[in-house]
Amino acid sequence: MQIESAVSLRPYNTFGLPAVARTLVRIRCEADVRRVVDHPEFGRAPKFILGGGSNIVLTRDIAPVVLKIEVEGRRVVETRDDAWIVELGAGENWHEAVVWTLQQGLPGLENMALVPGTVGAAPVQNIGAYGLELKDRFHSLDAVDLVTGRTVTLDAAQCRFGYRDSVFKNALAGKSVITRVRLRLPRPWQPVLGYADIARKRQDSGIEQPTPQQVFDWVCEIRRAKLPDPAVIGNAGSFFKNPVVTQEQCRDIIGRDPEIVHYPMPDGGFKLAAGWLIDACGWKGKSIGHAGVYEKQALVLVNRGGATGSEVVTLARAIQESVYGRFGIRLEPEPVVV
Ligand code: EPU
């Protein structure tokens, strides 16, 4: 277990925001978590769990002990008639893990290519892209309890997955460290091609039955065309969740704004495209201080260079107010504001 003091977190959050961790512990295995739990000084101290830092907005220095999850490992644990089960260390980079599964001939994650962050962070917010969510490929995970030091295995029901949500953002927030995630990749492979952008790629290419690699390439092309690479422009992906409204609310909004992008939900409600709402309020390309709204996708807030967390929060509040003023809808941030 490696304990460090006064560590800059700027390289460890994809927004590139300045903040310092008073104490940072690198977690490379489950035993490291138990060592923290048993530690005379840090055992009972509040903890802050850091994965790839792709879903946080740091507005201040971090006094709780930062546990930086660096557990490695990729292996196929079971080959069944109906699925492959793969196990990944929580510290593995998500996109590289997706690439690895394809190289091993284990398709099923390609729609979630290029999602930033680590494997361990993927279940926390139930990442999703292009018609697929982590929960659709989830088998189970191992997590270590930060009070007892005991390892528990949770299945999908216990993780209580929702839209960009899970038990790790609620009852277990800061209480449990995910160390390993097992995914279930169904056999035979069936491509997921329903999402509009993918359907368009399929039509343009004239390929009726794409391979997993083809779908992966399409997803990478779509993302690279409209989402900024955090290595070049600091950002945390979508900054707000897509709001869900009732049928009556949706009808009312369509009455006023017939162009509004909306999708029917299984429960009768409608999901609205937050990016469209923000765009309609004229925010695309605008800035407050050094924080801005990305030119190609209004749902993504970016660091134009030297931004602070409070500038990002000020921009986010201004956007929320203008969307509320025009549409009567409250946008909810997707990343965790610290
Ligand atoms: N739109 C605009 N203007 C904009 C942005 C979007 O009019 O500035 C419209 C688009 O034309 C489209 C609709 O809004 O009709 C939806 O846009 P897009 O397909 O880009 O998807 P999104 O709803 O903005 C969601 C996820 C993304 C995920 C994509 C693809 C959320 C909050 N975001 O974005 O996830 O990659 O779908 O599945 O659910 C993330 O969570 O960090 C993330 C990037």
CSV table of C-alpha atoms and ligand atoms in Angstrom, one decimal:
chain,number,residue,atom,x,y,z
A,1,MET,CA,0.0,0.0,0.0
A,2,GLN,CA,1.4,3.3,-1.1
A,3,ILE,CA,0.4,6.4,1.0
A,4,GLU,CA,1.2,9.9,-0.5
A,5,SER,CA,0.6,13.4,0.9
A,6,ALA,CA,-0.5,16.7,-0.8
A,7,VAL,CA,-1.1,15.1,-4.2
A,8,SER,CA,-2.3,17.2,-7.1
A,9,LEU,CA,-5.5,15.7,-8.5
A,10,ARG,CA,-5.3,17.7,-11.7
A,11,PRO,CA,-3.9,14.8,-13.7
A,12,TYR,CA,-6.5,12.5,-12.1
A,13,ASN,CA,-9.7,14.2,-13.3
A,14,THR,CA,-10.6,14.4,-16.9
A,15,PHE,CA,-11.9,17.9,-16.5
A,16,GLY,CA,-8.3,18.9,-15.6
A,17,LEU,CA,-9.6,20.9,-12.6
A,18,PRO,CA,-7.2,22.0,-9.8
A,19,ALA,CA,-7.5,20.3,-6.4
A,20,VAL,CA,-5.2,18.7,-3.9
A,21,ALA,CA,-5.7,15.5,-2.0
A,22,ARG,CA,-4.3,15.7,1.6
A,23,THR,CA,-3.7,12.0,1.6
A,24,LEU,CA,-3.9,9.6,-1.3
A,25,VAL,CA,-3.6,5.8,-1.1
A,26,ARG,CA,-3.1,3.7,-4.2
A,27,ILE,CA,-5.2,0.5,-4.1
A,28,ARG,CA,-3.7,-2.3,-6.2
A,29,CYS,CA,-5.5,-5.3,-4.6
A,30,GLU,CA,-8.2,-6.1,-2.1
A,31,ALA,CA,-5.7,-6.5,0.6
A,32,ASP,CA,-4.8,-2.9,0.2
A,33,VAL,CA,-8.3,-1.9,1.1
A,34,ARG,CA,-8.2,-4.0,4.2
A,35,ARG,CA,-4.9,-2.4,5.1
A,36,VAL,CA,-6.6,1.0,4.9
A,37,VAL,CA,-9.5,-0.2,7.0
A,38,ASP,CA,-7.1,-1.5,9.7
A,39,HIS,CA,-4.8,1.5,9.5
A,40,PRO,CA,-4.6,3.3,13.0
A,41,GLU,CA,-4.8,6.8,11.5
A,42,PHE,CA,-6.9,6.4,8.3
A,43,GLY,CA,-9.1,3.4,9.2
A,44,ARG,CA,-12.0,5.5,10.6
A,45,ALA,CA,-11.3,8.6,8.5
A,46,PRO,CA,-13.8,9.6,5.8
A,47,LYS,CA,-12.8,8.3,2.3
A,48,PHE,CA,-13.1,9.5,-1.2
A,49,ILE,CA,-13.0,6.8,-3.9
A,50,LEU,CA,-11.3,7.9,-7.2
A,51,GLY,CA,-11.5,5.9,-10.4
A,52,GLY,CA,-10.7,7.4,-13.7
A,53,GLY,CA,-11.9,10.9,-12.5
A,54,SER,CA,-14.1,11.2,-15.6
A,55,ASN,CA,-17.3,11.8,-13.7
A,56,ILE,CA,-16.4,14.4,-11.0
A,57,VAL,CA,-16.2,18.1,-10.8
A,58,LEU,CA,-13.6,19.1,-8.2
A,59,THR,CA,-14.4,22.5,-6.6
A,60,ARG,CA,-12.0,22.3,-3.6
A,61,ASP,CA,-9.2,20.3,-2.0
A,62,ILE,CA,-10.1,16.9,-0.7
A,63,ALA,CA,-9.7,16.3,3.0
A,64,PRO,CA,-11.0,12.8,3.1
A,65,VAL,CA,-8.5,10.0,2.3
A,66,VAL,CA,-8.5,9.5,-1.4
A,67,LEU,CA,-8.4,5.9,-2.5
A,68,LYS,CA,-7.1,5.8,-6.0
A,69,ILE,CA,-8.3,2.5,-7.5
A,70,GLU,CA,-5.5,0.8,-9.6
A,71,VAL,CA,-6.5,-2.9,-9.4
A,72,GLU,CA,-5.5,-4.6,-12.7
A,73,GLY,CA,-6.5,-7.8,-14.4
A,74,ARG,CA,-8.4,-9.1,-17.4
A,75,ARG,CA,-9.5,-12.7,-17.7
A,76,VAL,CA,-12.2,-15.0,-19.1
A,77,VAL,CA,-13.6,-16.8,-16.1
A,78,GLU,CA,-16.2,-19.0,-17.8
A,79,THR,CA,-17.3,-20.0,-21.3
A,80,ARG,CA,-20.9,-21.1,-21.3
A,81,ASP,CA,-23.2,-22.1,-24.2
A,82,ASP,CA,-25.1,-18.9,-23.8
A,83,ALA,CA,-22.4,-16.4,-22.7
A,84,TRP,CA,-18.8,-15.6,-21.9
A,85,ILE,CA,-18.1,-14.3,-18.4
A,86,VAL,CA,-15.1,-12.0,-18.2
A,87,GLU,CA,-13.6,-10.5,-15.1
A,88,LEU,CA,-11.8,-7.1,-15.1
A,89,GLY,CA,-9.9,-5.3,-12.4
A,90,ALA,CA,-11.6,-2.1,-11.3
A,91,GLY,CA,-8.5,0.0,-12.2
A,92,GLU,CA,-8.5,-1.1,-15.8
A,93,ASN,CA,-9.2,1.6,-18.4
A,94,TRP,CA,-12.7,0.9,-19.7
A,95,HIS,CA,-12.0,1.6,-23.4
A,96,GLU,CA,-8.9,-0.6,-23.4
A,97,ALA,CA,-10.9,-3.4,-21.7
A,98,VAL,CA,-13.4,-3.1,-24.5
A,99,VAL,CA,-10.6,-3.3,-27.1
A,100,TRP,CA,-9.2,-6.4,-25.3
A,101,THR,CA,-12.5,-8.2,-25.3
A,102,LEU,CA,-12.8,-7.7,-29.1
A,103,GLN,CA,-9.2,-8.9,-29.6
A,104,GLN,CA,-10.1,-12.1,-27.6
A,105,GLY,CA,-13.1,-12.7,-29.9
A,106,LEU,CA,-15.5,-11.8,-27.1
A,107,PRO,CA,-17.9,-9.2,-28.6
A,108,GLY,CA,-20.7,-7.4,-26.8
A,109,LEU,CA,-19.3,-4.2,-25.4
A,110,GLU,CA,-18.6,-2.4,-28.7
A,111,ASN,CA,-21.4,0.1,-28.3
A,112,MET,CA,-19.7,1.4,-25.2
A,113,ALA,CA,-16.3,2.0,-26.8
A,114,LEU,CA,-14.5,5.2,-25.9
A,115,VAL,CA,-16.5,5.8,-22.8
A,116,PRO,CA,-13.9,7.5,-20.5
A,117,GLY,CA,-13.1,6.2,-17.1
A,118,THR,CA,-12.2,2.9,-15.4
A,119,VAL,CA,-14.0,-0.4,-15.2
A,120,GLY,CA,-14.7,0.1,-11.5
A,121,ALA,CA,-16.5,3.4,-12.2
A,122,ALA,CA,-18.7,1.8,-14.9
A,123,PRO,CA,-21.2,0.3,-12.6
A,124,VAL,CA,-21.3,3.3,-10.2
A,125,GLN,CA,-23.1,5.4,-12.8
A,126,ASN,CA,-24.3,2.5,-15.0
A,127,ILE,CA,-22.5,3.9,-18.1
A,128,GLY,CA,-24.4,3.7,-21.3
A,129,ALA,CA,-24.0,4.6,-25.0
A,130,TYR,CA,-25.7,3.9,-28.3
A,131,GLY,CA,-28.5,1.8,-27.1
A,132,LEU,CA,-26.6,-0.3,-24.5
A,133,GLU,CA,-26.0,0.2,-20.7
A,134,LEU,CA,-23.6,-1.5,-18.5
A,135,LYS,CA,-26.5,-3.3,-16.7
A,136,ASP,CA,-27.3,-5.1,-20.0
A,137,ARG,CA,-23.8,-6.8,-19.9
A,138,PHE,CA,-23.4,-7.0,-16.1
A,139,HIS,CA,-22.8,-10.3,-14.2
A,140,SER,CA,-21.6,-9.4,-10.7
A,141,LEU,CA,-18.9,-7.4,-8.9
A,142,ASP,CA,-16.7,-7.7,-5.8
A,143,ALA,CA,-16.6,-4.8,-3.4
A,144,VAL,CA,-14.8,-4.3,-0.1
A,145,ASP,CA,-16.7,-2.8,2.8
A,146,LEU,CA,-14.8,0.2,4.2
A,147,VAL,CA,-16.0,-0.4,7.8
A,148,THR,CA,-15.6,-4.2,8.1
A,149,GLY,CA,-13.0,-4.8,5.4
A,150,ARG,CA,-15.1,-7.7,4.2
A,151,THR,CA,-15.4,-8.6,0.5
A,152,VAL,CA,-19.0,-9.0,-0.8
A,153,THR,CA,-20.2,-10.0,-4.2
A,154,LEU,CA,-23.2,-8.1,-5.6
A,155,ASP,CA,-25.4,-9.2,-8.5
A,156,ALA,CA,-27.3,-6.8,-10.8
A,157,ALA,CA,-30.4,-6.5,-8.5
A,158,GLN,CA,-28.2,-5.6,-5.5
A,159,CYS,CA,-26.5,-2.9,-7.5
A,160,ARG,CA,-29.9,-1.3,-8.1
A,161,PHE,CA,-29.0,0.1,-11.5
A,162,GLY,CA,-31.0,3.0,-12.9
A,163,TYR,CA,-30.3,5.6,-15.6
A,164,ARG,CA,-26.8,6.8,-14.8
A,165,ASP,CA,-27.4,5.5,-11.2
A,166,SER,CA,-26.7,2.7,-8.8
A,167,VAL,CA,-26.5,1.8,-5.1
A,168,PHE,CA,-22.9,3.1,-5.2
A,169,LYS,CA,-24.2,6.7,-5.9
A,170,ASN,CA,-26.7,6.3,-3.0
A,171,ALA,CA,-26.7,3.9,0.0
A,172,LEU,CA,-23.2,2.7,-0.6
A,173,ALA,CA,-21.6,6.0,-1.7
A,174,GLY,CA,-18.1,6.3,-0.1
A,175,LYS,CA,-18.8,3.1,1.9
A,176,SER,CA,-17.6,0.3,-0.4
A,177,VAL,CA,-14.8,-0.1,-2.9
A,178,ILE,CA,-15.4,-2.0,-6.1
A,179,THR,CA,-12.4,-4.1,-6.9
A,180,ARG,CA,-13.5,-6.4,-9.7
A,181,VAL,CA,-16.3,-6.5,-12.2
A,182,ARG,CA,-17.6,-9.5,-14.1
A,183,LEU,CA,-19.4,-9.0,-17.4
A,184,ARG,CA,-21.7,-11.4,-19.2
A,185,LEU,CA,-21.3,-11.3,-23.0
A,186,PRO,CA,-24.2,-13.1,-24.6
A,187,ARG,CA,-23.7,-15.8,-27.2
A,188,PRO,CA,-24.4,-15.8,-30.1
A,189,TRP,CA,-23.5,-12.1,-30.5
A,190,GLN,CA,-26.4,-9.9,-31.6
A,191,PRO,CA,-25.5,-6.3,-32.8
A,192,VAL,CA,-27.3,-3.4,-31.1
A,193,LEU,CA,-28.1,-1.1,-34.1
A,194,GLY,CA,-31.2,0.7,-33.1
A,195,TYR,CA,-29.7,4.0,-32.0
A,196,ALA,CA,-30.3,6.7,-34.7
A,197,ASP,CA,-26.6,7.6,-35.2
A,198,ILE,CA,-25.7,3.9,-35.6
A,199,ALA,CA,-28.6,3.2,-37.9
A,200,ARG,CA,-27.4,6.1,-40.1
A,201,LYS,CA,-23.8,4.7,-40.2
A,202,ARG,CA,-25.3,1.3,-41.3
A,203,GLN,CA,-27.4,2.9,-44.0
A,204,ASP,CA,-24.5,5.0,-45.3
A,205,SER,CA,-22.1,2.1,-45.4
A,206,GLY,CA,-24.6,-0.3,-47.0
A,207,ILE,CA,-23.4,-3.0,-44.6
A,208,GLU,CA,-26.5,-5.0,-43.6
A,209,GLN,CA,-24.8,-7.4,-41.2
A,210,PRO,CA,-21.8,-5.6,-39.5
A,211,THR,CA,-19.1,-7.4,-37.5
A,212,PRO,CA,-18.4,-6.4,-33.9
A,213,GLN,CA,-15.3,-4.6,-35.1
A,214,GLN,CA,-17.4,-2.7,-37.6
A,215,VAL,CA,-19.9,-1.6,-34.9
A,216,PHE,CA,-16.9,-0.6,-32.7
A,217,ASP,CA,-15.4,1.5,-35.5
A,218,TRP,CA,-18.8,3.2,-36.1
A,219,VAL,CA,-19.1,4.1,-32.4
A,220,CYS,CA,-15.6,5.4,-32.3
A,221,GLU,CA,-16.2,7.6,-35.4
A,222,ILE,CA,-19.5,9.0,-34.0
A,223,ARG,CA,-18.0,9.8,-30.6
A,224,ARG,CA,-14.8,11.3,-32.1
A,225,ALA,CA,-17.0,13.6,-34.3
A,226,LYS,CA,-19.0,15.1,-31.5
A,227,LEU,CA,-17.4,14.4,-28.1
A,228,PRO,CA,-14.1,16.1,-27.1
A,229,ASP,CA,-11.2,13.9,-26.2
A,230,PRO,CA,-10.4,14.6,-22.5
A,231,ALA,CA,-6.7,14.3,-23.2
A,232,VAL,CA,-7.0,17.4,-25.4
A,233,ILE,CA,-10.0,19.3,-24.0
A,234,GLY,CA,-10.9,18.7,-20.3
A,235,ASN,CA,-14.5,17.5,-19.9
A,236,ALA,CA,-16.6,14.9,-18.0
A,237,GLY,CA,-18.8,13.7,-20.9
A,238,SER,CA,-22.5,14.6,-20.7
A,239,PHE,CA,-22.8,17.2,-17.9
A,240,PHE,CA,-26.6,16.7,-17.4
A,241,LYS,CA,-28.9,13.7,-17.4
A,242,ASN,CA,-31.6,13.6,-20.1
A,243,PRO,CA,-34.7,14.6,-18.2
A,244,VAL,CA,-37.8,12.4,-18.2
A,245,VAL,CA,-41.2,14.1,-18.3
A,246,THR,CA,-44.8,12.9,-18.3
A,247,GLN,CA,-46.8,12.5,-21.5
A,248,GLU,CA,-48.8,15.7,-20.6
A,249,GLN,CA,-45.7,17.7,-20.0
A,250,CYS,CA,-44.2,16.5,-23.2
A,251,ARG,CA,-47.4,17.4,-25.2
A,252,ASP,CA,-47.3,20.8,-23.6
A,253,ILE,CA,-43.7,21.4,-24.6
A,254,ILE,CA,-44.2,20.0,-28.1
A,255,GLY,CA,-47.1,22.5,-28.4
A,256,ARG,CA,-44.7,25.3,-27.8
A,257,ASP,CA,-41.5,23.8,-29.4
A,258,PRO,CA,-42.5,21.3,-32.1
A,259,GLU,CA,-38.8,20.5,-32.9
A,260,ILE,CA,-38.0,19.2,-29.4
A,261,VAL,CA,-36.0,15.9,-29.5
A,262,HIS,CA,-37.9,13.3,-27.4
A,263,TYR,CA,-38.0,9.5,-27.0
A,264,PRO,CA,-40.9,7.5,-25.6
A,265,MET,CA,-40.1,5.4,-22.4
A,266,PRO,CA,-41.5,2.0,-21.6
A,267,ASP,CA,-43.5,3.5,-18.6
A,268,GLY,CA,-45.4,6.0,-20.8
A,269,GLY,CA,-43.1,9.0,-20.0
A,270,PHE,CA,-40.8,10.8,-22.4
A,271,LYS,CA,-37.1,11.3,-22.3
A,272,LEU,CA,-36.0,14.7,-23.6
A,273,ALA,CA,-32.6,15.4,-25.2
A,274,ALA,CA,-30.9,17.8,-22.6
A,275,GLY,CA,-28.4,18.7,-25.3
A,276,TRP,CA,-31.2,19.9,-27.5
A,277,LEU,CA,-32.7,22.0,-24.7
A,278,ILE,CA,-29.4,23.7,-23.9
A,279,ASP,CA,-28.7,24.2,-27.6
A,280,ALA,CA,-32.1,25.8,-28.0
A,281,CYS,CA,-31.3,28.3,-25.2
A,282,GLY,CA,-28.3,29.4,-27.3
A,283,TRP,CA,-25.6,28.0,-25.0
A,284,LYS,CA,-23.5,26.1,-27.6
A,285,GLY,CA,-20.0,27.6,-27.8
A,286,LYS,CA,-20.6,30.0,-24.9
A,287,SER,CA,-18.3,30.4,-21.9
A,288,ILE,CA,-18.3,31.7,-18.4
A,289,GLY,CA,-14.7,32.4,-17.2
A,290,HIS,CA,-12.6,29.5,-18.5
A,291,ALA,CA,-15.5,27.0,-18.5
A,292,GLY,CA,-17.5,26.6,-21.7
A,293,VAL,CA,-20.2,24.7,-23.6
A,294,TYR,CA,-18.7,22.4,-26.3
A,295,GLU,CA,-19.2,23.7,-29.8
A,296,LYS,CA,-20.3,20.3,-31.2
A,297,GLN,CA,-22.5,18.9,-28.4
A,298,ALA,CA,-24.2,21.3,-26.0
A,299,LEU,CA,-24.5,18.6,-23.3
A,300,VAL,CA,-20.8,18.6,-22.7
A,301,LEU,CA,-19.1,21.3,-20.6
A,302,VAL,CA,-15.4,21.8,-21.2
A,303,ASN,CA,-12.4,23.3,-19.6
A,304,ARG,CA,-11.1,25.9,-22.1
A,305,GLY,CA,-7.8,26.0,-20.2
A,306,GLY,CA,-7.2,26.9,-16.5
A,307,ALA,CA,-10.9,26.6,-15.4
A,308,THR,CA,-11.7,26.0,-11.8
A,309,GLY,CA,-14.5,23.8,-10.5
A,310,SER,CA,-16.4,26.8,-9.3
A,311,GLU,CA,-16.4,28.3,-12.8
A,312,VAL,CA,-17.8,25.0,-14.1
A,313,VAL,CA,-20.5,25.0,-11.4
A,314,THR,CA,-21.4,28.7,-12.2
A,315,LEU,CA,-21.8,27.8,-15.8
A,316,ALA,CA,-23.9,24.8,-15.0
A,317,ARG,CA,-26.2,26.8,-12.8
A,318,ALA,CA,-26.6,29.5,-15.5
A,319,ILE,CA,-27.6,26.8,-18.0
A,320,GLN,CA,-30.0,25.2,-15.5
A,321,GLU,CA,-31.7,28.6,-14.9
A,322,SER,CA,-32.1,29.3,-18.6
A,323,VAL,CA,-33.5,25.9,-19.4
A,324,TYR,CA,-35.9,26.1,-16.5
A,325,GLY,CA,-36.9,29.6,-17.5
A,326,ARG,CA,-37.8,28.6,-21.1
A,327,PHE,CA,-39.0,25.0,-20.7
A,328,GLY,CA,-39.9,24.7,-17.0
A,329,ILE,CA,-37.5,21.7,-16.7
A,330,ARG,CA,-34.9,21.2,-14.1
A,331,LEU,CA,-31.7,19.6,-15.4
A,332,GLU,CA,-29.9,17.4,-13.0
A,333,PRO,CA,-26.0,17.1,-13.3
A,334,GLU,CA,-24.6,13.7,-14.2
A,335,PRO,CA,-21.1,14.0,-12.6
A,336,VAL,CA,-20.6,14.2,-8.9
A,337,VAL,CA,-19.8,17.8,-7.7
A,338,VAL,CA,-17.3,17.7,-4.9
B,1,EPU,N1,-28.7,17.6,-29.7
B,1,EPU,C1,-28.9,18.9,-30.2
B,1,EPU,N2,-27.9,19.8,-29.9
B,1,EPU,C2,-26.8,19.5,-29.1
B,1,EPU,C3,-26.7,18.1,-28.7
B,1,EPU,C4,-27.7,17.2,-29.0
B,1,EPU,O1,-29.8,19.2,-30.9
B,1,EPU,O2,-26.0,20.3,-28.9
B,1,EPU,C5,-29.7,16.6,-30.1
B,1,EPU,C6,-29.1,15.6,-31.1
B,1,EPU,O3,-29.3,16.1,-32.4
B,1,EPU,C7,-29.9,14.4,-30.9
B,1,EPU,C8,-30.2,14.4,-29.4
B,1,EPU,O4,-30.0,15.8,-29.0
B,1,EPU,O5,-31.1,14.3,-31.6
B,1,EPU,C9,-29.4,13.5,-28.6
B,1,EPU,O6,-28.0,13.7,-28.7
B,1,EPU,P1,-26.9,12.5,-28.7
B,1,EPU,O7,-27.4,11.5,-29.6
B,1,EPU,O8,-25.6,13.1,-28.9
B,1,EPU,O9,-27.1,11.9,-27.3
B,1,EPU,P2,-27.2,12.6,-25.8
B,1,EPU,O10,-28.6,12.3,-25.4
B,1,EPU,O11,-26.8,14.0,-25.9
B,1,EPU,C10,-26.6,10.4,-24.5
B,1,EPU,C11,-25.7,10.1,-23.4
B,1,EPU,C12,-24.2,10.0,-23.8
B,1,EPU,C13,-24.1,8.9,-24.9
B,1,EPU,C14,-25.0,9.2,-26.0
B,1,EPU,C15,-25.1,8.1,-27.0
B,1,EPU,C16,-26.8,11.0,-21.4
B,1,EPU,C17,-26.8,12.1,-20.4
B,1,EPU,N3,-25.8,11.1,-22.4
B,1,EPU,O12,-26.2,11.7,-25.0
B,1,EPU,O13,-23.5,9.6,-22.7
B,1,EPU,O14,-22.8,8.7,-25.3
B,1,EPU,O15,-26.4,9.4,-25.5
B,1,EPU,O16,-25.8,7.0,-26.5
B,1,EPU,O17,-27.5,10.1,-21.3
B,1,EPU,C18,-22.2,10.4,-20.8
B,1,EPU,O18,-23.1,9.9,-20.1
B,1,EPU,O19,-21.2,11.0,-20.4
B,1,EPU,C19,-22.4,10.3,-22.3
B,1,EPU,C20,-21.5,10.9,-23.1
